[in-house]
Amino acid sequence: MGAIVKKPRVLDAAALGELFEALKAAGHTLIGPVPRDGAIQYQPIDGVADLPAGWSDFQDKGRYRLNETGEASLFDYASAPQSWKRYLHPPRLKLFSARREKGRIRFDDEAEPIPKYAFIGVRACDLNAIAIQDRVFIGNGQIDPHYAARRERAFLVAVNCSRAGGTCFCTSMGTGPRAETGYDIALTELIDDRGHRFLLETGSDAGESIAAGLDAAAAAPEDIDAAAAISERVAGNMGRSLDTEGLPEILAKNLSHPHWDAVAERCLACSNCTMVCPSCFCTSVEDTTSLEDGTAERWRDWDSCFSGRFSYVVGGQVRDSTRSRYRQWLTHKLSYWHEQFGSSGCVGCGRCITWCPVGIDITEEAAAIRATDEA
Amino acid sequence: MPGNGKLRLAVWKFASCDGCQLSLLNCEQELLALLEHVEIAYFLEASRATSRGPYDLSLVEGSITTPHDAERIHAIRRDSKLLVTIGACATAGGIQALRNFRDVKAFTSIVYPNPDYIRSLRRSTPIRDHVEVDFELRGCPIDKGQLLEVVGALLAGRRPGIPTYSVCHECKRAANLCVMVAHGTPCLGPVTNAGCGAICPAFTRGCYGCFGPAEKTNTASLTNWLRDNGENRKTLVRSFRSFNADAEAFRKESEALEQAGKRHG
Ligand code: SF4
Ligand code: SF4
Ligand code: SF4
Ligand code: SF4
């Protein structure tokens, strides 16, 4: 991805389908937002007709509701229940299979089919989360080939937020609401007396070459200003905030703080927060054996620091209490992720707050520790 | 193992509905493969032909509810190298453990014309309260995949991959939408052990708790949340009192709710 600064274009909403067709023609499977079962979820889409036209969401701690707005907007919602993580870092993945043949172990070397995705509607927070997972899986000296192969093929169409969700706090984390980098194409949806259209910016050679084939004229200064105004308005409307000043150090020296016990009284250790978090990457590996032909398989599954087996070593669990598990989650995200990967592990997407079944809010818990920091 | 090199399997029934044993017969596809490795030595649900112990593996379904059963389980234990209990009855007392919250004599006197003939224990109890159990498989009924996993692991000499985390974990991996958060439907998933593959949430229903309490449970916090969201105590008591009513975490929660109900009227 070269640092290309191309002039923004403007794409008529009616021509959005052309972008999708161009991506399909380039061999991409489209994954985009779809209203399903009562939420806007990222799943395979065929075209513009699948998008959540006239739908929006309400999010608060432990609560998500879909609303019909009747507006023309296609992207007027905040974070989806799950992030793009499940496509780049699948929840369950076969690592290999092997068989015993004539007394020897034979590994099947059948190559794993690697999907080639185009993500439609990546928010700024999630672009940052993908950048974090890039550092975890690719930039850390040890390359995860499964992630790397999916990532390399993926085309990212960012869509800048036109509404901040009730649990969003990207402004606090410096990750949004405007997509600054990491996308191939970034769109801002504009609906005003100049019509329903998208400001289209490119962020890579691949993005530029797709955009060049679209019927999209150079943007007028009014379009550029309108897009900037939207991002500015959204930035001022965050549902949550988190004071990150000195936070990693404050958390690190408060590992014995009584507040961890207070959280443990509410926390269910259910692992929803880690599963929906776009940067959490933990997995565990399990073997299966077939009774039929003796084939053994090794599988990798999403795991979580809230599960008992996660910290199980011979003799018992390292983190036996819910207190120690919650503390691990929060301090990993907001404190020692910095040391490990050079940034915060949190991008402020708000998912862990919305999807915690008992509404535990990471911003409140971190603030509570800060407020009573006595260490 | 006997001369044919096969694992000798026995399947036993106590107070239960037979659904878990049926899970074994439901393994249609895998059953033939299983029989390559396993000799069915005692399984009345499948065959009248039985042979004597000792058995390499006994699967025990059902709870202990009579003095006779409390004796019988000891003989089975003595005859079994490994004893694995299957299902909510065998691991938690089952739905019949609802009697543990009441006076069973009162029931028998209402139900039977001659209650004197009834030899029933006051409580329905899981097998591990009576004999040592090597492994427990939860569920009402058990999951046939888990059953095959345990037998397969035993044959391969590895640890069975049976999760102890919550249903939520499975729900999220399956990309189900959370019915608690998105619909406000009460769900026992966060305190229930995984194993079913989160079937109910996949059909937009709350989890009924068939697999019993997960490794870590915080039933009190879940109840507080549901109470704050308008659920009444009686409904919650009933939710915890189903197939795993007498599993410790669920029993404590339903009792605490009842106590609180009495205090607050
Ligand atoms: S910790 Fe919570 S808010 Fe932060 S990135 Fe993860 S899910 Fe989003
Ligand atoms: S918070 Fe927990 S699940 Fe997430 S990356 Fe850290 S250890 Fe893994
Ligand atoms: S913080 Fe919430 S989502 Fe996370 S484990 Fe605890 S109860 Fe579950
Ligand atoms: S639907 Fe139930 S089991 Fe699934 S994540 Fe929500 S609370 Fe957990």
XYZ file of C-alpha atoms and ligand atoms in Angstrom:
672
model
C 0.000 0.000 0.000
C 1.787 3.104 -1.205
C 1.120 6.487 0.320
C -0.984 7.861 -2.475
C -2.779 11.116 -2.144
C -5.400 11.179 -4.829
C -8.090 13.761 -5.204
C -11.365 12.659 -3.608
C -14.133 11.702 -5.972
C -17.853 11.715 -5.591
C -19.895 8.598 -6.322
C -23.603 8.790 -6.781
C -25.512 6.469 -4.416
C -27.191 4.898 -7.438
C -23.731 3.924 -8.718
C -22.597 2.175 -5.510
C -23.486 -1.115 -7.142
C -20.762 -0.477 -9.738
C -18.175 -0.529 -6.992
C -19.531 -3.847 -5.749
C -19.541 -5.295 -9.242
C -15.962 -4.168 -9.828
C -14.881 -5.881 -6.611
C -16.709 -9.047 -7.562
C -15.102 -8.937 -10.998
C -11.735 -8.740 -9.239
C -12.598 -12.016 -7.526
C -13.704 -10.727 -4.132
C -16.477 -12.181 -1.989
C -18.403 -9.255 -0.552
C -18.990 -9.124 3.191
C -21.171 -6.273 4.329
C -23.825 -5.065 6.741
C -27.195 -6.831 6.656
C -30.163 -6.391 8.997
C -30.814 -9.900 10.282
C -32.566 -11.294 13.392
C -32.710 -7.828 14.945
C -29.201 -6.499 14.373
C -27.011 -5.202 11.583
C -24.503 -7.991 11.040
C -21.543 -8.422 8.723
C -22.189 -11.315 6.399
C -21.883 -12.230 2.716
C -23.822 -9.857 0.486
C -24.685 -9.847 -3.143
C -25.243 -6.174 -3.754
C -26.681 -2.873 -2.621
C -30.137 -4.370 -2.047
C -28.804 -6.311 0.946
C -27.623 -3.189 2.780
C -29.582 -1.850 5.781
C -31.335 0.990 3.955
C -33.393 2.935 6.458
C -32.179 0.967 9.482
C -30.263 2.162 12.463
C -29.320 0.819 15.867
C -29.591 1.819 19.484
C -26.785 0.633 21.751
C -26.250 0.869 25.465
C -24.672 -1.389 28.024
C -26.124 -4.856 27.664
C -28.656 -3.585 25.160
C -28.976 -3.419 21.366
C -32.084 -2.597 19.373
C -32.684 -2.124 15.679
C -34.722 0.909 14.597
C -36.403 1.658 11.340
C -35.657 5.261 10.380
C -37.351 5.394 7.007
C -34.354 7.408 5.746
C -32.525 6.705 2.511
C -29.205 6.162 4.287
C -27.438 2.838 3.825
C -24.801 3.098 6.547
C -26.500 4.878 9.437
C -25.544 2.538 12.283
C -22.642 1.909 14.672
C -20.607 -1.250 15.359
C -22.072 -4.586 14.278
C -22.381 -7.301 16.965
C -19.227 -8.986 15.740
C -16.272 -7.480 13.946
C -14.462 -8.494 10.761
C -12.270 -10.633 12.988
C -14.342 -13.713 12.290
C -13.385 -13.500 8.612
C -9.663 -12.811 9.024
C -9.189 -14.895 12.157
C -11.934 -17.547 11.950
C -13.510 -18.840 15.165
C -12.690 -22.411 14.233
C -9.972 -23.483 11.857
C -8.512 -26.839 10.902
C -4.731 -26.669 11.147
C -3.967 -30.073 9.687
C -5.064 -33.668 9.484
C -2.973 -36.803 9.613
C -3.446 -40.537 9.175
C -1.587 -43.662 10.061
C -0.643 -45.487 6.880
C 1.429 -48.671 6.836
C 2.723 -47.910 10.305
C 3.749 -44.354 9.430
C 2.058 -41.049 10.066
C 1.027 -39.277 6.899
C 0.057 -35.613 6.909
C -2.537 -34.483 4.428
C -1.006 -31.623 2.538
C -4.183 -30.535 0.874
C -3.961 -26.736 0.728
C -6.470 -24.735 2.703
C -8.731 -22.698 0.385
C -8.146 -19.041 1.228
C -11.152 -16.752 0.786
C -10.640 -13.441 -0.955
C -12.895 -10.957 0.781
C -13.928 -7.390 0.202
C -15.253 -5.867 3.417
C -17.907 -3.235 2.826
C -18.435 -0.688 5.576
C -15.366 -1.004 7.797
C -15.486 1.684 10.490
C -12.424 3.646 11.577
C -12.258 1.795 14.914
C -12.250 -1.553 13.136
C -9.576 -0.421 10.683
C -7.440 0.254 13.729
C -8.373 -3.122 15.185
C -7.282 -4.810 11.966
C -4.013 -2.878 12.168
C -3.610 -4.205 15.730
C -4.224 -7.767 14.631
C -1.738 -7.232 11.794
C 0.863 -6.441 14.451
C -0.165 -9.485 16.488
C -0.288 -11.990 13.650
C 2.157 -10.611 11.108
C 4.296 -7.871 12.598
C 5.438 -9.721 15.662
C 8.229 -11.684 14.042
C 6.075 -14.804 14.017
C 3.715 -14.909 11.091
C 0.384 -16.644 11.381
C -0.032 -17.977 7.840
C -3.811 -18.353 8.071
C -4.374 -14.742 9.051
C -1.676 -13.423 6.737
C -3.149 -15.154 3.680
C -6.665 -13.860 4.323
C -5.426 -10.402 5.157
C -3.264 -10.089 2.080
C -6.198 -10.877 -0.209
C -8.724 -8.657 1.565
C -9.949 -5.380 0.116
C -11.201 -2.878 2.688
C -13.962 -0.415 1.865
C -14.213 1.874 4.872
C -17.358 3.880 5.492
C -16.990 6.831 7.823
C -19.530 6.911 10.628
C -22.423 9.300 10.301
C -23.660 8.484 13.791
C -21.840 7.588 16.998
C -23.246 4.595 18.804
C -24.290 4.715 22.426
C -21.257 2.717 23.536
C -18.668 4.175 21.142
C -15.546 5.965 22.374
C -13.151 5.950 19.414
C -12.441 9.659 19.917
C -10.896 8.840 23.312
C -8.768 6.095 21.794
C -7.580 8.196 18.843
C -9.000 5.669 16.402
C -11.892 7.525 14.799
C -14.455 8.448 13.804
C -12.796 9.290 10.495
C -10.829 6.594 8.667
C -7.322 7.991 8.296
C -5.350 5.043 7.008
C -5.462 1.319 6.380
C -8.282 1.299 3.834
C -8.300 0.692 0.109
C -11.339 2.872 -0.444
C -13.057 5.107 2.107
C -16.591 6.403 1.639
C -18.547 9.065 3.459
C -22.278 8.929 2.914
C -23.701 12.361 2.101
C -27.409 13.098 1.987
C -28.412 16.719 1.491
C -29.880 19.043 -1.116
C -27.035 18.090 -3.434
C -28.333 14.507 -3.433
C -27.541 11.057 -2.006
C -23.892 10.364 -2.777
C -20.580 9.237 -1.368
C -17.331 11.072 -1.001
C -14.828 8.488 -2.200
C -11.178 8.496 -1.164
C -8.541 5.940 -2.062
C -5.802 4.732 0.243
C -3.917 2.158 -1.798
C -2.968 1.272 -5.362
C -5.623 -1.425 -5.356
C -8.204 1.101 -4.219
C -7.116 3.606 -6.832
C -7.308 1.095 -9.626
C -10.841 0.026 -8.671
C -11.933 3.657 -8.252
C -10.470 4.636 -11.614
C -12.925 2.309 -13.318
C -15.972 3.866 -11.657
C -18.138 6.623 -12.957
C -17.062 9.034 -10.205
C -16.202 12.670 -10.856
C -13.791 14.794 -8.849
C -15.446 15.941 -5.631
C -16.511 19.544 -5.233
C -15.169 21.480 -2.218
C -18.719 21.377 -0.802
C -18.645 17.578 -0.791
C -15.306 17.502 0.998
C -16.520 20.025 3.556
C -19.767 18.146 4.087
C -17.863 14.924 4.813
C -15.511 16.683 7.226
C -18.484 18.220 9.018
C -20.058 14.791 9.506
C -16.924 13.355 11.083
C -16.615 16.390 13.311
C -20.206 16.103 14.482
C -19.815 12.383 15.177
C -16.597 12.998 17.111
C -18.533 15.280 19.438
C -21.327 12.762 20.014
C -19.558 9.734 21.457
C -21.719 7.636 23.752
C -18.793 6.974 26.093
C -15.380 8.375 26.885
C -12.233 7.026 28.446
C -9.452 9.071 29.977
C -6.335 7.281 28.750
C -3.797 9.693 30.262
C -1.342 7.582 32.277
C -3.902 4.764 32.336
C -1.514 1.885 31.526
C 0.645 2.770 34.530
C -2.302 3.390 36.850
C -3.768 -0.016 36.052
C -0.414 -1.777 36.323
C 0.107 -0.568 39.864
C -3.417 -1.294 41.000
C -3.508 -5.048 40.543
C -4.597 -5.505 44.157
C -7.261 -2.833 44.033
C -10.482 -3.851 45.836
C -12.480 -2.698 42.830
C -11.572 -5.907 40.978
C -13.656 -7.750 43.590
C -16.576 -5.432 42.950
C -16.469 -6.188 39.213
C -16.158 -9.906 39.896
C -19.441 -9.737 41.774
C -21.146 -8.771 38.546
C -19.007 -10.499 35.919
C -20.338 -13.844 34.654
C -16.976 -14.940 33.211
C -18.991 -15.715 30.075
C -16.305 -14.453 27.617
C -18.692 -12.493 25.417
C -16.524 -9.384 25.725
C -13.403 -11.101 24.413
C -15.277 -12.847 21.601
C -16.752 -9.614 20.251
C -13.606 -7.574 20.779
C -12.038 -6.954 17.372
C -8.495 -7.112 18.730
C -8.680 -10.150 21.067
C -6.834 -12.936 19.343
C -6.573 -15.846 21.771
C -7.161 -19.397 20.671
C -6.693 -22.894 21.953
C -5.790 -25.962 20.001
C -7.535 -29.294 20.202
C -7.115 -32.660 18.536
C -9.904 -34.876 17.300
C -9.733 -38.467 16.148
C -12.152 -40.227 13.851
C -13.445 -43.644 14.823
C -14.056 -44.413 11.179
C -10.659 -44.188 9.531
C -8.286 -43.183 12.311
C -7.783 -39.691 10.878
C -6.571 -37.223 13.470
C -7.228 -33.532 13.073
C -5.884 -30.510 14.834
C -8.281 -27.588 15.232
C -7.808 -24.068 16.478
C -10.743 -22.399 18.258
C -11.280 -18.934 19.649
C -10.639 -19.028 23.349
C -10.756 -16.421 26.062
C -8.988 -15.443 29.250
C -12.424 -15.883 30.888
C -12.400 -19.650 30.315
C -10.911 -21.985 32.892
C -8.909 -24.102 30.482
C -7.233 -20.970 29.108
C -4.858 -20.685 32.047
C -4.844 -24.355 32.983
C -1.420 -25.847 33.495
C -0.523 -29.108 35.193
C -1.729 -28.749 38.737
C -4.495 -26.231 38.189
C -5.607 -22.904 36.806
C -3.370 -19.883 36.988
C -6.430 -17.650 36.999
C -8.949 -19.450 39.085
C -11.110 -16.524 40.155
C -13.395 -14.339 38.074
C -11.595 -11.404 39.668
C -8.276 -12.463 38.155
C -9.905 -13.179 34.783
C -11.627 -9.814 34.534
C -8.440 -8.097 35.635
C -6.499 -9.954 32.939
C -8.962 -8.798 30.285
C -9.043 -5.161 31.289
C -5.320 -4.779 32.006
C -4.359 -6.597 28.835
C -6.538 -4.340 26.708
C -5.694 -1.051 28.377
C -2.320 -1.514 30.013
C 0.244 -4.102 29.010
C -0.879 -4.347 25.380
C 1.203 -1.181 24.992
C 4.368 -2.980 26.067
C 3.535 -6.040 24.036
C 2.352 -4.523 20.753
C 3.076 -0.805 20.970
C -0.491 0.487 21.222
C -3.607 0.131 23.284
C -5.494 -3.117 22.743
C -8.741 -1.179 22.693
C -10.033 0.856 19.762
C -13.201 2.081 21.468
C -15.697 0.177 19.316
C -17.966 -0.348 22.325
C -18.845 -3.965 21.504
C -17.757 -5.385 24.840
C -20.089 -2.914 26.557
C -23.111 -3.528 24.361
C -22.751 -7.306 24.265
C -21.954 -7.950 27.906
C -25.154 -9.706 29.016
C -25.025 -7.856 32.348
C -23.847 -4.529 30.984
C -20.332 -4.285 32.419
C -18.693 -1.230 30.915
C -14.914 -1.199 30.431
C -14.838 2.611 30.475
C -16.611 2.735 33.837
C -14.414 0.064 35.369
C -11.201 1.714 34.216
C -12.462 5.066 35.480
C -13.365 3.545 38.849
C -9.815 2.277 39.300
C -8.400 5.644 38.299
C -10.725 7.521 40.635
C -9.573 5.504 43.631
C -5.943 5.040 42.594
C -4.088 4.890 45.877
C -1.175 2.737 44.918
C -9.811 -55.568 26.903
C -10.942 -59.030 25.826
C -9.290 -61.326 23.304
C -10.840 -59.541 20.317
C -9.031 -56.357 21.333
C -12.300 -54.469 21.600
C -13.381 -52.205 24.392
C -16.182 -53.867 26.383
C -18.989 -51.377 26.818
C -21.943 -51.517 29.193
C -24.827 -49.065 29.344
C -26.873 -48.810 32.542
C -30.117 -47.141 33.367
C -31.322 -45.620 36.631
C -34.126 -43.069 37.103
C -34.252 -41.474 33.669
C -36.200 -41.190 30.442
C -33.771 -43.192 28.223
C -33.089 -40.168 26.036
C -29.360 -40.227 26.706
C -29.013 -43.920 25.879
C -30.920 -43.195 22.715
C -28.253 -40.639 21.813
C -25.923 -43.604 21.486
C -28.303 -45.389 19.129
C -28.804 -42.110 17.300
C -25.147 -42.203 16.295
C -26.413 -44.127 13.233
C -23.640 -43.083 10.880
C -20.874 -43.576 13.406
C -22.347 -46.625 15.098
C -20.857 -49.138 12.686
C -17.440 -47.558 12.998
C -17.843 -47.600 16.753
C -18.616 -51.314 16.703
C -15.259 -51.927 15.054
C -13.663 -50.812 18.301
C -16.294 -51.556 20.884
C -18.084 -54.703 21.980
C -21.500 -53.982 23.378
C -21.531 -56.279 26.378
C -24.571 -54.906 28.164
C -27.073 -52.497 26.638
C -30.694 -53.498 27.159
C -32.019 -50.644 25.079
C -30.192 -52.133 22.092
C -30.148 -55.884 22.718
C -31.479 -58.558 25.072
C -28.201 -60.441 24.787
C -25.988 -59.474 27.694
C -22.687 -60.697 28.941
C -21.072 -60.472 32.352
C -18.500 -58.008 33.544
C -15.926 -56.778 34.074
C -16.496 -53.974 31.588
C -13.897 -51.547 30.259
C -16.360 -48.692 30.100
C -19.733 -48.247 31.737
C -22.017 -45.450 30.664
C -24.500 -44.712 33.406
C -27.746 -42.893 32.741
C -30.196 -41.780 35.418
C -30.217 -40.704 39.032
C -30.472 -42.663 42.260
C -34.002 -42.505 43.649
C -34.601 -45.859 45.374
C -32.766 -47.896 48.026
C -32.379 -50.695 45.491
C -30.657 -48.421 42.988
C -28.355 -47.108 45.685
C -27.117 -50.703 46.096
C -27.032 -51.578 42.411
C -24.713 -48.729 41.442
C -21.991 -50.124 43.718
C -22.043 -53.469 41.932
C -21.723 -51.662 38.598
C -18.826 -49.612 39.850
C -17.025 -52.761 41.001
C -17.524 -54.306 37.571
C -16.326 -51.269 35.583
C -12.823 -50.075 34.865
C -14.103 -46.676 33.827
C -17.459 -45.251 34.753
C -18.831 -42.296 32.825
C -22.153 -40.745 33.797
C -24.301 -39.382 31.003
C -26.969 -36.717 31.185
C -28.594 -34.329 33.623
C -30.165 -37.129 35.700
C -26.901 -38.952 36.297
C -24.855 -35.792 36.849
C -27.315 -33.605 38.758
C -30.375 -35.675 39.733
C -32.438 -34.666 36.715
C -35.912 -33.189 36.547
C -37.001 -35.701 39.204
C -34.746 -33.843 41.654
C -37.578 -31.312 41.884
C -38.734 -33.596 44.684
C -35.652 -32.511 46.643
C -37.330 -29.176 47.205
C -40.514 -30.747 48.602
C -41.698 -33.596 50.789
C -41.772 -36.683 48.601
C -44.190 -38.452 50.999
C -46.765 -35.789 50.250
C -46.472 -36.600 46.529
C -46.734 -40.360 46.915
C -49.803 -40.030 49.110
C -51.540 -37.973 46.433
C -50.453 -40.001 43.429
C -50.722 -43.626 44.588
C -53.757 -45.356 46.077
C -51.411 -47.448 48.247
C -48.338 -45.327 48.918
C -46.994 -47.966 51.303
C -45.747 -49.989 48.335
C -43.535 -47.125 47.198
C -39.891 -47.425 48.207
C -38.553 -44.087 47.196
C -35.651 -42.108 48.586
C -36.338 -38.621 49.871
C -33.985 -37.138 47.300
C -32.969 -37.847 43.717
C -29.181 -37.739 43.626
C -26.433 -37.869 41.002
C -24.288 -40.973 40.645
C -21.154 -39.280 42.000
C -22.865 -38.932 45.383
C -22.716 -42.734 45.618
C -19.636 -43.985 43.797
C -16.505 -42.585 42.218
C -17.134 -41.325 38.698
C -14.353 -41.011 36.123
C -15.996 -38.530 33.785
C -19.311 -36.722 33.555
C -21.116 -35.855 30.354
C -23.750 -33.189 30.835
C -26.915 -32.388 28.975
C -30.599 -33.163 28.730
C -30.089 -35.102 26.615
C -26.351 -35.473 26.081
C -24.849 -34.420 22.779
C -23.985 -37.430 20.640
C -20.877 -35.696 19.331
C -19.625 -35.352 22.891
C -20.376 -39.002 23.585
C -18.379 -40.117 20.558
C -15.622 -37.726 21.566
C -15.297 -39.332 24.990
C -15.271 -42.869 23.596
C -12.941 -41.855 20.770
C -10.546 -40.114 23.158
C -10.521 -43.151 25.387
C -9.668 -45.408 22.457
C -6.972 -43.028 21.234
C -5.556 -42.577 24.718
C -6.012 -38.825 24.795
C -7.917 -36.360 26.956
C -11.503 -35.785 25.795
C -12.094 -32.281 24.437
C -15.186 -31.482 26.461
C -15.577 -27.779 27.219
C -16.306 -26.343 30.656
C -16.948 -22.780 29.520
C -20.334 -21.126 29.040
C -22.873 -21.445 26.231
C -22.102 -17.809 25.317
C -18.698 -18.945 24.161
C -20.300 -21.308 21.638
C -22.939 -18.766 20.745
C -20.376 -16.185 19.725
C -18.276 -18.652 17.788
C -21.404 -19.662 15.878
C -22.234 -15.972 15.234
C -25.641 -16.267 16.860
C -27.138 -12.966 17.785
C -27.382 -12.636 21.566
C -31.051 -12.857 22.487
C -30.474 -11.255 25.878
C -28.894 -8.130 24.465
C -30.734 -7.815 21.168
C -34.212 -8.981 22.167
C -34.308 -8.754 25.947
C -35.084 -12.493 26.126
C -33.873 -14.073 29.389
C -31.151 -16.628 28.709
C -29.332 -19.017 31.021
C -26.438 -19.298 28.557
C -23.967 -17.191 30.546
C -24.168 -19.574 33.524
C -24.680 -22.811 31.598
C -22.017 -25.199 30.435
C -21.403 -25.388 26.703
C -21.950 -28.633 24.814
C -25.155 -28.278 22.815
C -23.643 -25.869 20.290
C -25.937 -23.070 21.528
C -28.961 -24.516 19.758
C -31.660 -22.428 21.413
C -30.077 -19.009 20.829
C -29.513 -20.098 17.221
C -33.313 -20.268 17.000
C -33.658 -16.932 18.833
C -34.684 -18.505 22.139
C -33.039 -18.206 25.500
C -30.943 -21.098 26.814
C -32.839 -23.416 29.183
C -29.739 -24.606 31.018
C -29.823 -28.239 29.837
C -26.083 -28.696 30.377
C -26.107 -27.416 33.955
C -23.815 -24.859 35.540
C -20.608 -23.877 33.737
C -17.193 -24.031 35.389
C -17.655 -20.475 36.674
C -21.132 -19.240 37.329
C -22.442 -16.049 38.754
C -26.124 -16.805 38.893
C -26.752 -13.991 41.368
C -25.470 -11.374 38.955
C -27.504 -12.781 36.092
C -30.628 -12.813 38.255
C -30.051 -9.244 39.397
C -29.780 -8.116 35.814
C -32.913 -9.977 34.783
C -34.805 -8.676 37.824
C -33.764 -5.114 36.953
C -35.118 -5.776 33.481
C -38.521 -6.735 34.714
C -38.359 -10.516 35.166
C -40.294 -11.750 38.177
C -38.845 -13.979 40.856
C -41.232 -16.869 40.374
C -40.356 -17.181 36.703
C -36.681 -17.102 37.568
C -37.094 -19.783 40.233
C -38.735 -21.960 37.617
C -35.964 -21.283 35.081
C -33.347 -22.569 37.483
C -35.549 -25.494 38.491
C -35.616 -27.653 35.438
C -33.384 -30.520 34.334
C -30.521 -29.406 36.559
C -32.570 -28.066 39.459
C -30.368 -29.643 42.121
C -26.996 -28.832 40.546
C -25.403 -26.779 43.287
C -25.191 -23.379 41.600
C -28.720 -23.575 40.222
C -30.211 -24.898 43.457
C -28.594 -22.144 45.512
C -29.896 -19.509 43.146
C -33.474 -20.772 43.106
C -33.436 -21.039 46.899
C -32.016 -17.561 47.285
C -34.728 -16.226 44.985
C -37.401 -18.002 46.997
C -36.035 -16.648 50.254
C -35.931 -13.137 48.836
C -39.501 -13.620 47.589
C -40.634 -14.531 51.102
C -38.874 -11.512 52.567
C -40.312 -9.083 50.063
C -43.665 -10.779 49.593
S -12.092 -3.585 24.566
Fe -14.253 -3.290 24.066
S -14.393 -1.238 23.219
Fe -12.236 -1.817 23.219
S -11.878 -2.671 21.176
Fe -12.409 -4.397 22.509
S -14.617 -4.632 22.318
Fe -14.102 -2.632 21.479
S -7.969 -9.865 26.773
Fe -7.926 -12.078 27.088
S -8.768 -13.009 25.239
Fe -8.263 -10.877 24.760
S -6.221 -10.975 23.892
Fe -5.983 -10.592 26.077
S -5.746 -12.609 27.024
Fe -6.568 -12.903 24.954
S -17.404 -8.553 31.462
Fe -19.445 -9.113 30.762
S -19.142 -10.110 28.783
Fe -17.168 -10.074 29.822
S -17.053 -12.042 30.877
Fe -17.854 -10.556 32.358
S -20.084 -10.736 32.154
Fe -19.199 -11.731 30.347
S -27.924 -15.682 23.577
Fe -27.585 -16.476 25.628
S -25.942 -17.961 25.361
Fe -25.916 -16.668 23.554
S -24.427 -15.027 24.042
Fe -26.475 -14.293 24.611
S -26.648 -14.761 26.778
Fe -24.988 -16.025 25.962
